[in-house]
Short mmCIF file of C-alpha atoms in Angstrom, two decimals:
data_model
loop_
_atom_site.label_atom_id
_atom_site.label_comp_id
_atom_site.label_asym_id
_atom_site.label_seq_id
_atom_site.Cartn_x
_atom_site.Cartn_y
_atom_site.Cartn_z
CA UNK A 1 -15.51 -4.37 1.65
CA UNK A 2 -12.95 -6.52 3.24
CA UNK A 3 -11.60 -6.42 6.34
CA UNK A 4 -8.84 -8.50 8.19
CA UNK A 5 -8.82 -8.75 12.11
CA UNK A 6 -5.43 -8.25 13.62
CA UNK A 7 -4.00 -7.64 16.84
CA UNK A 8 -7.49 -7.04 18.02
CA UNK A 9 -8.40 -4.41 15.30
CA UNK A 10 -9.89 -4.30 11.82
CA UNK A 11 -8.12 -3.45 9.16
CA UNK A 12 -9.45 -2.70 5.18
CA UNK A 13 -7.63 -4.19 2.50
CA UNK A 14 -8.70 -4.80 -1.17
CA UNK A 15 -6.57 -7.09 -3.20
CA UNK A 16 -6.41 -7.44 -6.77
CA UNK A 17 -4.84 -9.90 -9.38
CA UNK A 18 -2.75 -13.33 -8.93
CA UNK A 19 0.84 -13.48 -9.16
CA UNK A 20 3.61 -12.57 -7.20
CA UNK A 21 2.39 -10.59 -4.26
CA UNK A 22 2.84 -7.02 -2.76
CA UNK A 23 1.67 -5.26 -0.13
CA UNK A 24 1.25 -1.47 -0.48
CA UNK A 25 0.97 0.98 2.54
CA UNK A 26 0.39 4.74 2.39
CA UNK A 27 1.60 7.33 4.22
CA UNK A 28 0.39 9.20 7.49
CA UNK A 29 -3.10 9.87 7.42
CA UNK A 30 -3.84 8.75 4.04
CA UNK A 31 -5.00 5.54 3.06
CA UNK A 32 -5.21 2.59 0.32
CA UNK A 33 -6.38 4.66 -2.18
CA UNK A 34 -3.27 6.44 -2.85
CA UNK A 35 -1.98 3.26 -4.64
CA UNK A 36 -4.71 3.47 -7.60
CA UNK A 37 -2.45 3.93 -10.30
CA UNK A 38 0.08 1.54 -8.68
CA UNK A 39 -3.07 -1.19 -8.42
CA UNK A 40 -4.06 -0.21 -12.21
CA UNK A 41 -0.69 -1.19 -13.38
CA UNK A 42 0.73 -4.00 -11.35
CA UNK A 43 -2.28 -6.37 -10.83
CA UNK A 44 -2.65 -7.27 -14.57
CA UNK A 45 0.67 -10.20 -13.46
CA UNK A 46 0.96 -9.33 -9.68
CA UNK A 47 -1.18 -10.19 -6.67
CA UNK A 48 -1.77 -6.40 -5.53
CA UNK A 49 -2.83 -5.55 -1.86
CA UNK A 50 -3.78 -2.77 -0.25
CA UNK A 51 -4.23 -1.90 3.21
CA UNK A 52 -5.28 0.94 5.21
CA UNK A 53 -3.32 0.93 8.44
CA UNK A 54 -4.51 0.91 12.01
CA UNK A 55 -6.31 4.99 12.78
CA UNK A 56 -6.36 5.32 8.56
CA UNK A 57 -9.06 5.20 6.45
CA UNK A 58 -11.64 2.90 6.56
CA UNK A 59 -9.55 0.79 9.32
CA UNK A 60 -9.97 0.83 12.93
CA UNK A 61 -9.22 3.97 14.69
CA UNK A 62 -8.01 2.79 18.13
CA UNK A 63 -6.38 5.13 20.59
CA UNK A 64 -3.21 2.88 21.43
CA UNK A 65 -1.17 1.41 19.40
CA UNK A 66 -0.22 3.85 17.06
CA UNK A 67 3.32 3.79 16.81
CA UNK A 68 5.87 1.84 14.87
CA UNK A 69 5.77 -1.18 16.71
CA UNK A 70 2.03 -1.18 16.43
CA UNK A 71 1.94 -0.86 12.93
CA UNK A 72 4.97 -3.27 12.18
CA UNK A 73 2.80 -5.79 14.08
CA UNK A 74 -0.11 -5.27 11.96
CA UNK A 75 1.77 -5.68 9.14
CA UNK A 76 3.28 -9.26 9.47
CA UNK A 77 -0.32 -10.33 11.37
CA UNK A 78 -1.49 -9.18 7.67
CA UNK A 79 0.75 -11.17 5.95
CA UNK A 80 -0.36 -14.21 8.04
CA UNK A 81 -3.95 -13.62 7.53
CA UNK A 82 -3.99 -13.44 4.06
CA UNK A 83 -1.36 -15.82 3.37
CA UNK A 84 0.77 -14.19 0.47
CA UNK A 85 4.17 -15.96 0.43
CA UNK A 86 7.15 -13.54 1.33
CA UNK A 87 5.56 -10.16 -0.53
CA UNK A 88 7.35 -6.93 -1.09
CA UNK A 89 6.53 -3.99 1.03
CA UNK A 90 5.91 -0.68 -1.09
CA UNK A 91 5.81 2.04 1.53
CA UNK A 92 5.25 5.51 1.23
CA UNK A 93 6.65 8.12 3.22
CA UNK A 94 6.19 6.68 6.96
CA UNK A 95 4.92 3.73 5.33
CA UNK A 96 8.14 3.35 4.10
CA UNK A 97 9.78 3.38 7.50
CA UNK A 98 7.53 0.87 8.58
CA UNK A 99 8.08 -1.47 5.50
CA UNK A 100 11.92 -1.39 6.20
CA UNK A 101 11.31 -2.31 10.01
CA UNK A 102 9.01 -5.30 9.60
CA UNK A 103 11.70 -6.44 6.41
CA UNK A 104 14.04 -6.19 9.44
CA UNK A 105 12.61 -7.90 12.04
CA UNK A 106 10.95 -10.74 10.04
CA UNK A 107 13.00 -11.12 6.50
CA UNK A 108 12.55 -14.53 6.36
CA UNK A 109 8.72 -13.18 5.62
CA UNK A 110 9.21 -10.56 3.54
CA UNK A 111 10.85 -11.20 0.00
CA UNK A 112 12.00 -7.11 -0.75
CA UNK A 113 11.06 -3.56 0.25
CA UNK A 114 10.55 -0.78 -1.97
CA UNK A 115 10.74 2.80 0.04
CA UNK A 116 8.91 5.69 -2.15
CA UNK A 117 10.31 9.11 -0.22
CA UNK A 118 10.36 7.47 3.13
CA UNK A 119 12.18 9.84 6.19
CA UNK A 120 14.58 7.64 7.27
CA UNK A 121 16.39 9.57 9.42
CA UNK A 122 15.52 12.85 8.72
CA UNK A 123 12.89 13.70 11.32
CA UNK A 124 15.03 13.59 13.73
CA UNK A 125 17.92 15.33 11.92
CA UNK A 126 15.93 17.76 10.71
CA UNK A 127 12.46 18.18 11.17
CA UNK A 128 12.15 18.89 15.00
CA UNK A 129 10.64 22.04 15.03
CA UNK A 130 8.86 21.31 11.93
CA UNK A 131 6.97 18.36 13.79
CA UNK A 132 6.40 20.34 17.07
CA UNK A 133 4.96 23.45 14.99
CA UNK A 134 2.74 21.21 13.40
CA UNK A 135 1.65 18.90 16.75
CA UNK A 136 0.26 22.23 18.48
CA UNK A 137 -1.17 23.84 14.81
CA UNK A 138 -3.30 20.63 14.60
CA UNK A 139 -4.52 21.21 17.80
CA UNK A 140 -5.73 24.34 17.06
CA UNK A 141 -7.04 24.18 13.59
CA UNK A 142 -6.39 21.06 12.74
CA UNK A 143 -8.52 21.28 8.51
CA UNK A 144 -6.34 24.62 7.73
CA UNK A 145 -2.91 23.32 8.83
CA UNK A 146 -3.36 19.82 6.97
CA UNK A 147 -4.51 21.33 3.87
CA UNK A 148 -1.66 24.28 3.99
CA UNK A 149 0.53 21.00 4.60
CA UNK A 150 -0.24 18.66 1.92
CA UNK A 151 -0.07 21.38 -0.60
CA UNK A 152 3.53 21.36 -0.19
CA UNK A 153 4.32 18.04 -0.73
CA UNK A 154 3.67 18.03 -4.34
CA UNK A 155 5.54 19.19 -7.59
CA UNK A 156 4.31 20.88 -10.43
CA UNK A 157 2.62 17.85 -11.89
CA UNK A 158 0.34 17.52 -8.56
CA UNK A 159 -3.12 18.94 -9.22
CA UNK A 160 -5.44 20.15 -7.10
CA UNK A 161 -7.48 16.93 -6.85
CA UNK A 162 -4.88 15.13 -6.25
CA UNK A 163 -3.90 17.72 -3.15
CA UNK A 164 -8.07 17.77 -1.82
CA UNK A 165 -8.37 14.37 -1.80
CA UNK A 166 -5.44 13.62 0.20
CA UNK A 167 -5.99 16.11 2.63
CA UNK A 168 -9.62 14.42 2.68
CA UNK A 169 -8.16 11.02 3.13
CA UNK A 170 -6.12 12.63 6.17
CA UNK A 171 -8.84 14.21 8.23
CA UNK A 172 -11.17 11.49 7.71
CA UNK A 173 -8.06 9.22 9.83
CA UNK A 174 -7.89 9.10 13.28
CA UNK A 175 -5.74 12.44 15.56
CA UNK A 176 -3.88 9.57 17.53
CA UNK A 177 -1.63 8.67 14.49
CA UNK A 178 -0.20 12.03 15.46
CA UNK A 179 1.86 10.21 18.17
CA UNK A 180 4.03 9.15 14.97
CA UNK A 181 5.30 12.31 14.44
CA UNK A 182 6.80 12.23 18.32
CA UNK A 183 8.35 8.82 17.71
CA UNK A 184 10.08 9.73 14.28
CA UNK A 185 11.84 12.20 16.21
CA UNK A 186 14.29 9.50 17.60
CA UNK A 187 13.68 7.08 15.16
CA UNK A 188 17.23 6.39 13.00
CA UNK A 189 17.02 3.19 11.03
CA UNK A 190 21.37 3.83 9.96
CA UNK A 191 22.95 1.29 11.53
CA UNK A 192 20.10 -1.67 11.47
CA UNK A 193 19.90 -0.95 7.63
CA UNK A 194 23.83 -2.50 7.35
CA UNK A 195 22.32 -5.96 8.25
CA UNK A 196 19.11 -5.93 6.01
CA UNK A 197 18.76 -9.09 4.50
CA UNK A 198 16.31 -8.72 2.01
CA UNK A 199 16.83 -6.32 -1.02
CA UNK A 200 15.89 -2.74 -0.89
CA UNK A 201 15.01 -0.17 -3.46
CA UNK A 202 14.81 3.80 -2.44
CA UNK A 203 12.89 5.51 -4.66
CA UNK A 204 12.41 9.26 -3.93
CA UNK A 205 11.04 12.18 -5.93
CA UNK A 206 13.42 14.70 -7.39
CA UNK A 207 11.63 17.67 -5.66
CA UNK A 208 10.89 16.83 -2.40
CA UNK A 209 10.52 19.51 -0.34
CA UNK A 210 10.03 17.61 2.74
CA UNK A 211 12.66 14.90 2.79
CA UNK A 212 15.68 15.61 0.59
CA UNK A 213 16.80 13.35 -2.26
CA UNK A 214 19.81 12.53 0.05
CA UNK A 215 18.03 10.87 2.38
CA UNK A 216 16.96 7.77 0.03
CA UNK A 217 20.76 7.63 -1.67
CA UNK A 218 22.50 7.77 2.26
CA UNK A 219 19.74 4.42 3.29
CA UNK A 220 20.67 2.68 -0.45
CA UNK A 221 24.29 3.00 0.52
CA UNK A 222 23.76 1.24 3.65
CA UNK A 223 21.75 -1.39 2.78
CA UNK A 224 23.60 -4.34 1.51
CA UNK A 225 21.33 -4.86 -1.64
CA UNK A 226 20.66 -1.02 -1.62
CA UNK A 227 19.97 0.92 -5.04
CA UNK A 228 18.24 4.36 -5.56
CA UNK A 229 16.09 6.06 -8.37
CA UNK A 230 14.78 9.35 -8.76
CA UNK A 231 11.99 10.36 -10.31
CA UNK A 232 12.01 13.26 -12.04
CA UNK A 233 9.60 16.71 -11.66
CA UNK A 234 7.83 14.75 -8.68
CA UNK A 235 7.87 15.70 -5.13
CA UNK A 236 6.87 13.96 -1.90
CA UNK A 237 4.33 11.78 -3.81
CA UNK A 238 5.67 10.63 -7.52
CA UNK A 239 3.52 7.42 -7.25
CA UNK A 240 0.49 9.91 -7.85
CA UNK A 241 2.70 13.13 -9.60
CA UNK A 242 4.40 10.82 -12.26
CA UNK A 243 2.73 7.31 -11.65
CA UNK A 244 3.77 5.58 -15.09
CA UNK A 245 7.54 6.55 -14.14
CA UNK A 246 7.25 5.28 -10.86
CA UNK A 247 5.30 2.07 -12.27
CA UNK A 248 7.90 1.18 -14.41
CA UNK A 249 10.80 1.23 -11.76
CA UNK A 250 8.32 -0.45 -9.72
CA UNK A 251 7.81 -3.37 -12.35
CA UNK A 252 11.80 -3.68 -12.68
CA UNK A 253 12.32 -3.44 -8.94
CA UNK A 254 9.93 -5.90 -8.77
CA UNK A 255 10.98 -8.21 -11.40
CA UNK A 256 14.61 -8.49 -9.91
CA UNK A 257 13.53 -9.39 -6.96
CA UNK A 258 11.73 -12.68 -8.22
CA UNK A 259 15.11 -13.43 -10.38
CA UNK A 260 17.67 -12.55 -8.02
CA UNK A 261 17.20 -14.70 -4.93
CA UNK A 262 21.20 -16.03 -5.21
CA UNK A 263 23.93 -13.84 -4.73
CA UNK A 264 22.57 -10.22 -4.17
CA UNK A 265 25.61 -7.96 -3.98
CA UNK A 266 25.12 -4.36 -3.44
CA UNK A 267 25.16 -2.69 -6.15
CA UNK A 268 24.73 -6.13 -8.70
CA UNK A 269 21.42 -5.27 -10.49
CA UNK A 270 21.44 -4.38 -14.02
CA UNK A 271 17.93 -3.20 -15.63
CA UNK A 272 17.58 -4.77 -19.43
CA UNK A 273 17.51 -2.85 -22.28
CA UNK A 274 14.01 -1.12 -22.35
CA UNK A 275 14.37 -0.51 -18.94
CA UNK A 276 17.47 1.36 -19.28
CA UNK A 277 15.70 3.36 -22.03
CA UNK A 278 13.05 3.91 -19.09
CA UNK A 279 15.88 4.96 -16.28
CA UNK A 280 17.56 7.29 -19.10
CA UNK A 281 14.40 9.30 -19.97
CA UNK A 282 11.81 9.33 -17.04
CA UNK A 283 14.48 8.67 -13.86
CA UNK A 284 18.10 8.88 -13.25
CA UNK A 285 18.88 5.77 -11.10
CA UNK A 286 21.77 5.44 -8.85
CA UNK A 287 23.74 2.33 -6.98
#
């Protein structure tokens, strides 16, 4: 087990593999292990890592702290621990949101950001009474609401282990991380996203039924090095519902961002041939 002391707080990381590096982070409540199929087929030519952020997992579950600016923090005191040179950021739902805002604040540290689903703007758009229904339900019963929760977030390829052991991962984390569902409320990264400087790729499952396919193509129109993919018969979580589909834009994503350090234009990526063949039959991507 491996832990890295940050910001006076232990987090858990495992990293796998040499190579060009990136950092994964989950979503609320979960934890590094919803990346296994991502670690599986990256670290064979990547430096894969892992973390469990501050009230998830098998991290530190402080009482303060947990809130955007707390977990961007922790995120570049990561990177400076371990020492990977400019990684991307793969972020998952929230984690997403908090991949885009370190990118922002720091890009000289961080080389791209890959969002998978992430909410952008739509908690606060949308999601208001959503997020206060759910704030008091937890309070009350706090197993039955998660698991009636997380049951929606996947598609028809989501199994039932794959819904238990997330809603495992999420009562086994820490209540204060509920305070992020407060904070999204006001939280609308629009306008910051027209001066990203690194380049950004919004991938987002077809059938989402908590943040809407729009979201991800509105932030890749913003961001000046922007593009979009969708992954097909996948909902909130397509890195676990379709996971070699979301590998393989991963992998090109990931490529083009070691080749492409000159000129990034928006919209200036082309795939290669295979991974056209990829886009045309798993996703439909989108500049």
């Amino acid at each position: 087990m491996a832990f890295a002391h940050v910001n006076g707080i232990d987090l858990y990381f495992e990293e796998t593999g040499t190579g060009r590096p990136v950092l994964f982070l989950h979503g609320w409540g979960t934890s590094g292990r919803a990346w296994d199929a991502q670690v599986a087929g990256l670290a064979r030519d990547h430096r894969v890592i892992t973390v469990d952020w501050r009230g998830c997992g098998r991290s530190d579950h402080p009482a303060t702290g947990n809130d955007m600016r707390g977990n961007v923090a922790d995120i570049l005191a990561l990177i400076d621990v371990l020492g990977p040179e400019r990684p991307v950021l793969v972020g998952s739902s929230i984690g997403a949101t908090f991949a885009l805002e370190a990118a922002l604040a720091a890009p000289e540290r961080v080389a791209g950001v890959i969002s998978v689903d992430g909410p952008g703007y739509w908690p606060g758009q949308a999601m208001g009474e959503q997020l206060d229904g759910l704030l008091h339900a937890f309070a009350t019963d706090r197993a039955a609401t998660v698991g009636a929760w997380v049951a929606n977030w996947f598609g028809p390829a989501g199994t039932a282990d794959m819904v238990g052991a997330t809603v495992r991962q999420i009562l086994d984390s820490g209540t204060a991380i509920d305070a992020l569902f407060t904070e999204a409320r006001d939280h609308d990264p629009r306008q910051a996203l027209r001066a990203l400087a690194v380049p950004a790729v919004f991938l987002h499952g077809r059938l989402d039924p908590e943040i809407p396919v729009e979201v991800s193509e509105t932030l890749a129109a913003l961001a000046p090095h922007g593009e979009v993919h969708i992954i097909e018969n996948a909902g909130h979580m397509p890195h676990q519902e379709q996971p070699a589909a979301t590998n393989d834009v991963l992998r090109a994503a990931l490529r083009h961002m070691a080749a492409d350090h000159g000129s990034r234009g928006h919209g200036s990526h082309s795939y290669g041939s295979r991974d056209r063949a990829v886009s045309d039959r798993a996703v439909s991507g989108r500049r």
